[in-house]
Coordinates of N, CA and C in Angstrom, one line a residue:
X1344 N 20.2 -10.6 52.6 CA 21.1 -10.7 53.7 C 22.2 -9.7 53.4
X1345 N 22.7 -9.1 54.7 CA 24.0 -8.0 54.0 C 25.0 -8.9 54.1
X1346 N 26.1 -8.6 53.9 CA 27.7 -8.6 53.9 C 28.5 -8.0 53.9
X1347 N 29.2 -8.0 54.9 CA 30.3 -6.8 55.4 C 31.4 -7.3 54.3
X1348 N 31.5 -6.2 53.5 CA 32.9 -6.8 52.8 C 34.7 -6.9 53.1
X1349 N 34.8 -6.0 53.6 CA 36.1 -5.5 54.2 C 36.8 -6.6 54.8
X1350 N 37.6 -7.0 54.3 CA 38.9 -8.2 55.1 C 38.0 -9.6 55.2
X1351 N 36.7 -9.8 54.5 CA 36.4 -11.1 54.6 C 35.7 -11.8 53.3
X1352 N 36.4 -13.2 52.7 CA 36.2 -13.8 51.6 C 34.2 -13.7 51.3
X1353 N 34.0 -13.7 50.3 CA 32.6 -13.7 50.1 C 32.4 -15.3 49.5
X1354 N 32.9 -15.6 48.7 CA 33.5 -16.9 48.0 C 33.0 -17.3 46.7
X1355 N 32.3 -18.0 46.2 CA 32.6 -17.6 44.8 C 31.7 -17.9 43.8
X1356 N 31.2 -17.0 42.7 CA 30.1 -16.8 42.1 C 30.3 -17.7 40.6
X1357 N 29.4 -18.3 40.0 CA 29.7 -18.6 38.6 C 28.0 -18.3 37.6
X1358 N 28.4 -18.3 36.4 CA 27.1 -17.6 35.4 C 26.6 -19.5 35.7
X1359 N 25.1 -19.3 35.8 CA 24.3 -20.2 35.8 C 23.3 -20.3 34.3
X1360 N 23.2 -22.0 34.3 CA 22.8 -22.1 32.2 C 21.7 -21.5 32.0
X1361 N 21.6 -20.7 31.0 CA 20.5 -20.0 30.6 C 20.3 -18.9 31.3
X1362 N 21.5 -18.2 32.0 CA 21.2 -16.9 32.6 C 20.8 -17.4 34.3
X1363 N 21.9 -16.1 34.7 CA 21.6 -16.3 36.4 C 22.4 -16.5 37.1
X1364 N 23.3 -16.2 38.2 CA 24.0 -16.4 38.5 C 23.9 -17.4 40.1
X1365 N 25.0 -18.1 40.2 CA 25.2 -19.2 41.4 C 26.5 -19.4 41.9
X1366 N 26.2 -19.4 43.2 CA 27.3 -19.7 44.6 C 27.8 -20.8 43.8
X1367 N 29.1 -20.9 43.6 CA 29.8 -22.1 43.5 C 31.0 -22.3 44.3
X1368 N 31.1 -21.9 45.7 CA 32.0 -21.9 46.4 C 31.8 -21.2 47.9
X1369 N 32.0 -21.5 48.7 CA 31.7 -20.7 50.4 C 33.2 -21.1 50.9
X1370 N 33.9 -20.2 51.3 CA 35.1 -20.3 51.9 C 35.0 -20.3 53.7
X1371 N 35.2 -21.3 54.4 CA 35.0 -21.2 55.8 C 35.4 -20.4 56.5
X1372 N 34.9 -20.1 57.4 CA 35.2 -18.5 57.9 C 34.4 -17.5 57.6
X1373 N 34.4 -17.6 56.1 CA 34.2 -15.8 55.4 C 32.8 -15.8 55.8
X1374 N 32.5 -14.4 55.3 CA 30.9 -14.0 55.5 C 29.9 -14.6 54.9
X1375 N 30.1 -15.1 53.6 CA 28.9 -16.2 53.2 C 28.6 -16.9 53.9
X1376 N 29.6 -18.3 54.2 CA 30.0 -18.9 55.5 C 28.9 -18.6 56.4
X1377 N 29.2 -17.9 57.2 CA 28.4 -16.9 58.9 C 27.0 -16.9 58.3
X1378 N 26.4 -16.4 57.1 CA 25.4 -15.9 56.5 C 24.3 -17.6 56.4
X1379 N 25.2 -18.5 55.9 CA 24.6 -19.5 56.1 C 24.8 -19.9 54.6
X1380 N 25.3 -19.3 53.4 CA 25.2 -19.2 52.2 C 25.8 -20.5 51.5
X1381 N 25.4 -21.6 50.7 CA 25.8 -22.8 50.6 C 26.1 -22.8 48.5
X1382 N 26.8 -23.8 48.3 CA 27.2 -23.6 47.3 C 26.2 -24.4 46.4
X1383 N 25.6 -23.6 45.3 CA 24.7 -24.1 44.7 C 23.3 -22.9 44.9
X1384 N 23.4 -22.2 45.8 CA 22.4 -21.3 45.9 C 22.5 -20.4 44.7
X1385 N 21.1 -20.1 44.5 CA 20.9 -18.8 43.3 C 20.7 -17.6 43.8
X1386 N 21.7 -16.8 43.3 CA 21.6 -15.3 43.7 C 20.3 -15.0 42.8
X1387 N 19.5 -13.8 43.5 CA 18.7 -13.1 42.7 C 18.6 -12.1 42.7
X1388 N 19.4 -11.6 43.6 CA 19.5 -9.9 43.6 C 20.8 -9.7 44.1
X1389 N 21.4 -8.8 43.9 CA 22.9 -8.4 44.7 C 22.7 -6.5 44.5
X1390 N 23.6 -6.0 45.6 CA 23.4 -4.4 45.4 C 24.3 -3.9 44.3
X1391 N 23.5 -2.7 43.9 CA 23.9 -2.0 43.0 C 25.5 -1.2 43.4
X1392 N 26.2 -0.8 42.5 CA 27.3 -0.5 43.1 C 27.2 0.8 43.5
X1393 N 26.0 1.8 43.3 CA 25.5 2.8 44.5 C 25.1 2.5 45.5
X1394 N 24.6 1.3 46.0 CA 24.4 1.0 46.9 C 22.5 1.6 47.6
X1395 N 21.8 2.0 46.4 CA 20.6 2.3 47.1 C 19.6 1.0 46.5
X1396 N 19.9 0.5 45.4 CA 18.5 -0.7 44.7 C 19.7 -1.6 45.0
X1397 N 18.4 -2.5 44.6 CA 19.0 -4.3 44.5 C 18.6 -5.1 42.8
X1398 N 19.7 -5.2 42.3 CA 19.3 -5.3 41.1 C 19.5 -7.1 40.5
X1399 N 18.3 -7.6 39.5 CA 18.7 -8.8 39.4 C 20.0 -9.2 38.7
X1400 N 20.0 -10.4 40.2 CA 21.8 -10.8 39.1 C 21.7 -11.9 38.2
X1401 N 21.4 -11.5 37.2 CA 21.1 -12.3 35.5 C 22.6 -12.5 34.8
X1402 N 23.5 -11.3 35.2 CA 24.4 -12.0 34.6 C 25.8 -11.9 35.6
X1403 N 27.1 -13.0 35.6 CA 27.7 -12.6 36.3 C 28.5 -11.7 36.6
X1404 N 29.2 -11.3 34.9 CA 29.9 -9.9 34.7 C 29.6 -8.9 35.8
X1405 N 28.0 -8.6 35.3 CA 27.4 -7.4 36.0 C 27.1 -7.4 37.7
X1406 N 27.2 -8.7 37.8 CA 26.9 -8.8 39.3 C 28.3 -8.9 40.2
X1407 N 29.1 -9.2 40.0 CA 30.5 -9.2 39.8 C 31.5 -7.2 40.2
X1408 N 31.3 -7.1 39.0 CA 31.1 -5.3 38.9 C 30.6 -4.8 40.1
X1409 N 29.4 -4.9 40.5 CA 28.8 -4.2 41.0 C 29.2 -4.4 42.8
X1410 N 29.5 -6.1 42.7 CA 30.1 -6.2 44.3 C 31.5 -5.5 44.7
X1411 N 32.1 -5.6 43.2 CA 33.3 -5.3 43.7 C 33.4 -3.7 43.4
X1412 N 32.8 -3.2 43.0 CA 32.8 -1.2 43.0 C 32.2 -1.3 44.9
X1413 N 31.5 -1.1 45.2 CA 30.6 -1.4 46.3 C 31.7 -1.5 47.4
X1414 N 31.8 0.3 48.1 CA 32.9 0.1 49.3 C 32.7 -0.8 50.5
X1415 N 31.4 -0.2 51.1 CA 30.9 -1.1 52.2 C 30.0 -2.2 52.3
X1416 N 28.7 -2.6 52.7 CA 28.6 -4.0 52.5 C 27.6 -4.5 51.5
X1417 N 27.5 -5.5 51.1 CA 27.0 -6.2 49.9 C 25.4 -6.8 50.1
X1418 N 24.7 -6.8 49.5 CA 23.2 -7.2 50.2 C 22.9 -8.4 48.7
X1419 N 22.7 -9.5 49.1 CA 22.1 -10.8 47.9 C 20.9 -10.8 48.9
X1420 N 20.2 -11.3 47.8 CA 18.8 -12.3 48.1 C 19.0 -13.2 47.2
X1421 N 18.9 -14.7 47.9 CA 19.3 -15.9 47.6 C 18.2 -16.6 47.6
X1422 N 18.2 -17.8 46.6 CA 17.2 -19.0 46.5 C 17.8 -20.2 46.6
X1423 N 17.5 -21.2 47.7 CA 17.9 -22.4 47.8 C 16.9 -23.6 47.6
X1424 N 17.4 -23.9 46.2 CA 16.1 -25.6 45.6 C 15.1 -24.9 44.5
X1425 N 14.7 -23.8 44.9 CA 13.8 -22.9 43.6 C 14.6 -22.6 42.6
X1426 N 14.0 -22.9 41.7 CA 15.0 -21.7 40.3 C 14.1 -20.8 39.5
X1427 N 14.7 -19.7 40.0 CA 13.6 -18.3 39.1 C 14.7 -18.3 38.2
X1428 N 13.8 -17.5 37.6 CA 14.1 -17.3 36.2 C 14.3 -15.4 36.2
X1429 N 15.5 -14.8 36.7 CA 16.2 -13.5 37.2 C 15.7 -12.6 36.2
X1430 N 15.7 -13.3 34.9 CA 15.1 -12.1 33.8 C 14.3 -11.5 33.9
X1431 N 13.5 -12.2 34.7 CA 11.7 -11.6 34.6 C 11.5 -10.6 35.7
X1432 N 12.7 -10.8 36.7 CA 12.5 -10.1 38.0 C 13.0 -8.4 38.0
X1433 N 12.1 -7.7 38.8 CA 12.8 -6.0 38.1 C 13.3 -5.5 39.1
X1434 N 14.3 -4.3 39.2 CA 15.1 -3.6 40.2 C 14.5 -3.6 41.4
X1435 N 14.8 -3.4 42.5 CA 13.8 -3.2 44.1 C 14.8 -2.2 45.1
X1436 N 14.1 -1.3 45.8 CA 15.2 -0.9 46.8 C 15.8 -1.8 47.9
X1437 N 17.5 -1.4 47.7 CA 17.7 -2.1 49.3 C 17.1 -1.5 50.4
X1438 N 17.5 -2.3 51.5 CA 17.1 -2.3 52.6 C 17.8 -1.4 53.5
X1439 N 16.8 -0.6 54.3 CA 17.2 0.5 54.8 C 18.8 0.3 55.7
X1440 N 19.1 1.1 55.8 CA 20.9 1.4 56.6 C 20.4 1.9 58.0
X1441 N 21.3 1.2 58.3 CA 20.8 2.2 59.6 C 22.3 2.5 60.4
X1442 N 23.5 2.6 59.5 CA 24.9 3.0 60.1 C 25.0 4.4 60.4
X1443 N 24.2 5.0 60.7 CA 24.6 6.9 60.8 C 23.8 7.1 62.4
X1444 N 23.5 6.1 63.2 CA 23.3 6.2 64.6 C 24.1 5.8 65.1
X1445 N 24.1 6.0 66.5 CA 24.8 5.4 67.6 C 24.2 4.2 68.1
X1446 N 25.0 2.9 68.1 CA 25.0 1.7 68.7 C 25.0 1.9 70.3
X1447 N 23.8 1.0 71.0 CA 24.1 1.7 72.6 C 26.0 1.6 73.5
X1448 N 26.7 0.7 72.3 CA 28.0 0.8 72.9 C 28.7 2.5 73.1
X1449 N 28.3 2.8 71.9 CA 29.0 4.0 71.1 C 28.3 5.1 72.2
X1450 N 26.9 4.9 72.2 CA 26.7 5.6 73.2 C 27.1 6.0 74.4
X1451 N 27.4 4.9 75.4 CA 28.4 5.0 76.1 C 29.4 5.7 76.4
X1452 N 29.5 5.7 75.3 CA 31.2 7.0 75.0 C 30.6 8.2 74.3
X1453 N 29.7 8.6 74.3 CA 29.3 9.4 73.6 C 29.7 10.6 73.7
X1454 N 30.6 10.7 74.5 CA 31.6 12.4 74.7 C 32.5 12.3 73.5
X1455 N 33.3 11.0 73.3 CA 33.9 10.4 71.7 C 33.6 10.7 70.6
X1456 N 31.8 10.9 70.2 CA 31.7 11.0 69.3 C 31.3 12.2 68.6
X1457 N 32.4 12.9 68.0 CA 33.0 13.8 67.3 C 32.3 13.9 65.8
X1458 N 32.8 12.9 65.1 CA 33.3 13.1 64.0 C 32.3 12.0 63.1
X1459 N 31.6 12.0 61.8 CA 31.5 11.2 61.0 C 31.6 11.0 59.8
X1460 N 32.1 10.1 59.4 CA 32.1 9.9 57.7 C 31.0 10.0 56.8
X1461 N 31.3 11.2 56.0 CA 30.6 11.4 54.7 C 30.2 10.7 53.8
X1462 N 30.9 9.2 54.0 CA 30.6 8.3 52.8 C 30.0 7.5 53.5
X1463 N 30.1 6.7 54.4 CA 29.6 5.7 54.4 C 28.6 5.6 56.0
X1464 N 28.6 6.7 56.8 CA 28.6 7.2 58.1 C 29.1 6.5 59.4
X1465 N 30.6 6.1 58.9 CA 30.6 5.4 60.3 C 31.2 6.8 61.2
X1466 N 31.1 6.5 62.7 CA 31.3 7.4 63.6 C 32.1 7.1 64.2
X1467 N 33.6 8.3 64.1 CA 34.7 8.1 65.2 C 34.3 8.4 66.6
X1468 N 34.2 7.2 67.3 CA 34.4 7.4 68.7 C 35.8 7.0 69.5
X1469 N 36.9 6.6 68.7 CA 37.9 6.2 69.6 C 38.5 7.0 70.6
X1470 N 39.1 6.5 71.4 CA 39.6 7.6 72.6 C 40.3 8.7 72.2
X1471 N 41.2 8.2 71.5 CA 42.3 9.6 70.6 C 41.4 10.7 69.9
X1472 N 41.5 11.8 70.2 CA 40.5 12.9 70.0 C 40.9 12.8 68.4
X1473 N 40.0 13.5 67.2 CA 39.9 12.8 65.9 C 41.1 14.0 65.3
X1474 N 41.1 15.0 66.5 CA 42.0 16.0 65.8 C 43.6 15.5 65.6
X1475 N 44.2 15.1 66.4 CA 45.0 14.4 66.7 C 45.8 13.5 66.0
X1476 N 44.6 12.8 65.2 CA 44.7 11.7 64.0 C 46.2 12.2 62.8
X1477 N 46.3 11.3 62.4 CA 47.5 12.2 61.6 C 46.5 11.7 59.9
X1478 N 47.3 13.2 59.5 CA 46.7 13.4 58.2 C 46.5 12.2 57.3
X1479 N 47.3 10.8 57.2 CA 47.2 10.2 56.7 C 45.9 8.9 57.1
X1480 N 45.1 9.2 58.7 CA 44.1 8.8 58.7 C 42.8 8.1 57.9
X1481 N 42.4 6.9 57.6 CA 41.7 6.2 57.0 C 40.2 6.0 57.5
X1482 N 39.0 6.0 56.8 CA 38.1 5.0 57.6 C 37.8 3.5 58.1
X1483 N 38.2 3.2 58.9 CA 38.4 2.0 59.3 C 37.1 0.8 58.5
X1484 N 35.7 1.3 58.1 CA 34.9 0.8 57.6 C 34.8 0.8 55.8
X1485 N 35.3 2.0 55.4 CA 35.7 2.3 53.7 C 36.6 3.0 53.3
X1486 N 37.1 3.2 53.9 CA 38.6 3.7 53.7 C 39.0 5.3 52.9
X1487 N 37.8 5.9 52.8 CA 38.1 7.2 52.6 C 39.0 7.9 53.7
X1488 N 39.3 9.1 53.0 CA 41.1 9.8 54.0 C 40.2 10.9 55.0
X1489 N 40.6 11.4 55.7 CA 40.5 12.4 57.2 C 39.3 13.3 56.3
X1490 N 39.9 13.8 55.8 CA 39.1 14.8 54.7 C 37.7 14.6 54.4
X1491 N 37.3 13.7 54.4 CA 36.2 13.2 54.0 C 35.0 13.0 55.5
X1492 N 35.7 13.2 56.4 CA 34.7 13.2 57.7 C 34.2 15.2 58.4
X1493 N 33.0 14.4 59.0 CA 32.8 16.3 59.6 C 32.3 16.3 60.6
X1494 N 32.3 17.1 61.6 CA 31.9 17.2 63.1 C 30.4 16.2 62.9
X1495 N 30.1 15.4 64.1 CA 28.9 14.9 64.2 C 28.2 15.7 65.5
X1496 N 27.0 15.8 65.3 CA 26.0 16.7 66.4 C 25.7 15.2 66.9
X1497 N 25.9 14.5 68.2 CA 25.3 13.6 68.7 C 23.8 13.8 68.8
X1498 N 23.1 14.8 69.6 CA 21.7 14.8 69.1 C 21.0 14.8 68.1
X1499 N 21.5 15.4 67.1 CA 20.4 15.4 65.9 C 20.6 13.6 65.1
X1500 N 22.3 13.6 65.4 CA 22.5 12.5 64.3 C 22.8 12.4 63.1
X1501 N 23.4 14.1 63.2 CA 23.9 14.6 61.7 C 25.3 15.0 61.9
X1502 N 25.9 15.2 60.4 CA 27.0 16.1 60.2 C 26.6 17.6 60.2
X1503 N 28.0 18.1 60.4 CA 27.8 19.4 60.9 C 28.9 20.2 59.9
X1504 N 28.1 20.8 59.1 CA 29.1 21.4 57.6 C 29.6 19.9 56.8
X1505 N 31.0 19.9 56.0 CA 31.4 19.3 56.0 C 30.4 19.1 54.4
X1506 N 29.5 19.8 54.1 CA 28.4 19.3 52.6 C 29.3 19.5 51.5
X1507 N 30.0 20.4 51.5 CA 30.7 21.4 50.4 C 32.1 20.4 49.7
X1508 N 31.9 20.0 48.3 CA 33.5 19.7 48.0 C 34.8 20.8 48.1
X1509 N 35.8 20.4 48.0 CA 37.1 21.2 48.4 C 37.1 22.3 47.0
X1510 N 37.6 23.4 47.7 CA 37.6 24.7 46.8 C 38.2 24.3 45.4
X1511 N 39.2 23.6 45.8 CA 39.8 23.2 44.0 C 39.0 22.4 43.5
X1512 N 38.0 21.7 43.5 CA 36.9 20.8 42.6 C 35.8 22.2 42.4
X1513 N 35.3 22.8 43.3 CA 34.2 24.3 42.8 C 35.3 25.1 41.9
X1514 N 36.4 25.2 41.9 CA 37.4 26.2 41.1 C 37.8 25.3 40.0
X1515 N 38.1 24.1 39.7 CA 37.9 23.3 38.1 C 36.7 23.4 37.9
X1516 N 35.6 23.1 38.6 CA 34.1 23.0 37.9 C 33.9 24.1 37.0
X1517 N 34.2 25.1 37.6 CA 33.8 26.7 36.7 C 34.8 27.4 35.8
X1518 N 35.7 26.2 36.1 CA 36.7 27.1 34.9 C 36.3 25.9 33.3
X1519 N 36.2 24.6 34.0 CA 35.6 23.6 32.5 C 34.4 24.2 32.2
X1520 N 33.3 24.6 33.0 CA 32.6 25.5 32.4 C 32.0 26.8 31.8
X1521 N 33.6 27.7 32.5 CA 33.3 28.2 31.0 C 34.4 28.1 29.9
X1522 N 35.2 27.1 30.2 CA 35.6 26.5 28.7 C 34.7 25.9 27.5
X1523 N 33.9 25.3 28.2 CA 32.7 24.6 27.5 C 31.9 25.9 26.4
X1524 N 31.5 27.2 27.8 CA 30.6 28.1 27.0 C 31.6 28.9 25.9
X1525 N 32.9 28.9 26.2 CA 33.7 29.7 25.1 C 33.5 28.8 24.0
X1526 N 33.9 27.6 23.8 CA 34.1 26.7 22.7 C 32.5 27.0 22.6
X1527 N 31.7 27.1 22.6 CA 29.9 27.1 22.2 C 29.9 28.7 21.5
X1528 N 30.6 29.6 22.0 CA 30.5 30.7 22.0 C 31.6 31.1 20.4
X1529 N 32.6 30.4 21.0 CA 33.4 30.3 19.1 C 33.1 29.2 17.7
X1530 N 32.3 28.4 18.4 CA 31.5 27.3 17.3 C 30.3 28.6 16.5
X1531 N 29.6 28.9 17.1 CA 28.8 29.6 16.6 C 28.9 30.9 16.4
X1532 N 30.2 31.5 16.4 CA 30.7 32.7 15.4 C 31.2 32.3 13.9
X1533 N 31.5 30.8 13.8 CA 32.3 30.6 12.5 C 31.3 30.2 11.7

């Protein structure tokens, strides 16, 4: 099941005996809550905090970490009355995304849609043209800054440029690099 994390309680995890982690709390309201998530269920998988596998949650630390790095939403597979045994179980991919299309609402407006985020692909369609936005602009869904979004091609369903990090990260990269090769270059003269 996913979970949108942004502005809503997940509620609350504890290390289970012998390894494994368990719901020991659902806050009303929150997204567990909606999910149907009851306290006493065993997590058996939760997302990685890259967000492409689903890794078993054996322990809480790690499972813990990994929700809380994890900008946008959270994916468990839960067991309710079964008890596996999480050790035995190995990595798996999550489950495909499907955030970088247009919803037939979005569609609708699709003269709106301009612009999308790099990180996480949500798509600016709001009425206020994206230029407009003032620099200090956020993603409403992960909160990266203006900077981080790039024209969207409504047909293809892609970004349009926007690949390239900013000139001053390619202009540190190559000057630590050849810092690197000098220091290699004066180790091996002495």
């Amino acid at each position: 099941m996913r979970l949108p994390r942004k502005g809503y309680p997940l509620g609350g995890l504890g290390q289970k005996q012998g390894g494994g982690v368990v719901i020991t709390g659902v806050e009303g309201g929150g997204n567990a809550a909606k999910a149907g998530l009851k306290s006493g269920d065993q997590v058996l998988y939760t997302s990685s905090f890259f967000g492409d596998e689903l890794w078993p949650a054996d322990k809480l630390r790690f499972s813990k970490t990994a929700i809380q790095a994890k900008p946008d939403s959270v994916y468990f597979v839960v067991s309710r009355g079964a008890e596996v045994d999480v050790k035995k179980l190995n990595k798996r991919s999550a489950p495909p995304r499907f955030g970088r299309k247009l919803t037939e609402t979005q569609k609708a407006s699709i003269a709106r849609a301009t612009h999308i985020c790099l990180d996480c692909g949500f798509i600016y369609t709001l009425p206020k043209p994206f230029d407009e936005q003032p620099e200090t602009y956020v993603c409403p869904q992960c909160i990266a800054p203006k900077k981080r979004f790039a024209r969207y091609d409504v047909n293809t369903g892609k970004a349009i440029g926007g690949g390239l990090p900013p000139i001053g990260v390619i202009v540190g990269l190559l000057a630590g690099l050849g810092a690197v090769g000098a220091l290699l270059v004066y180790g091996s003269l002495q």
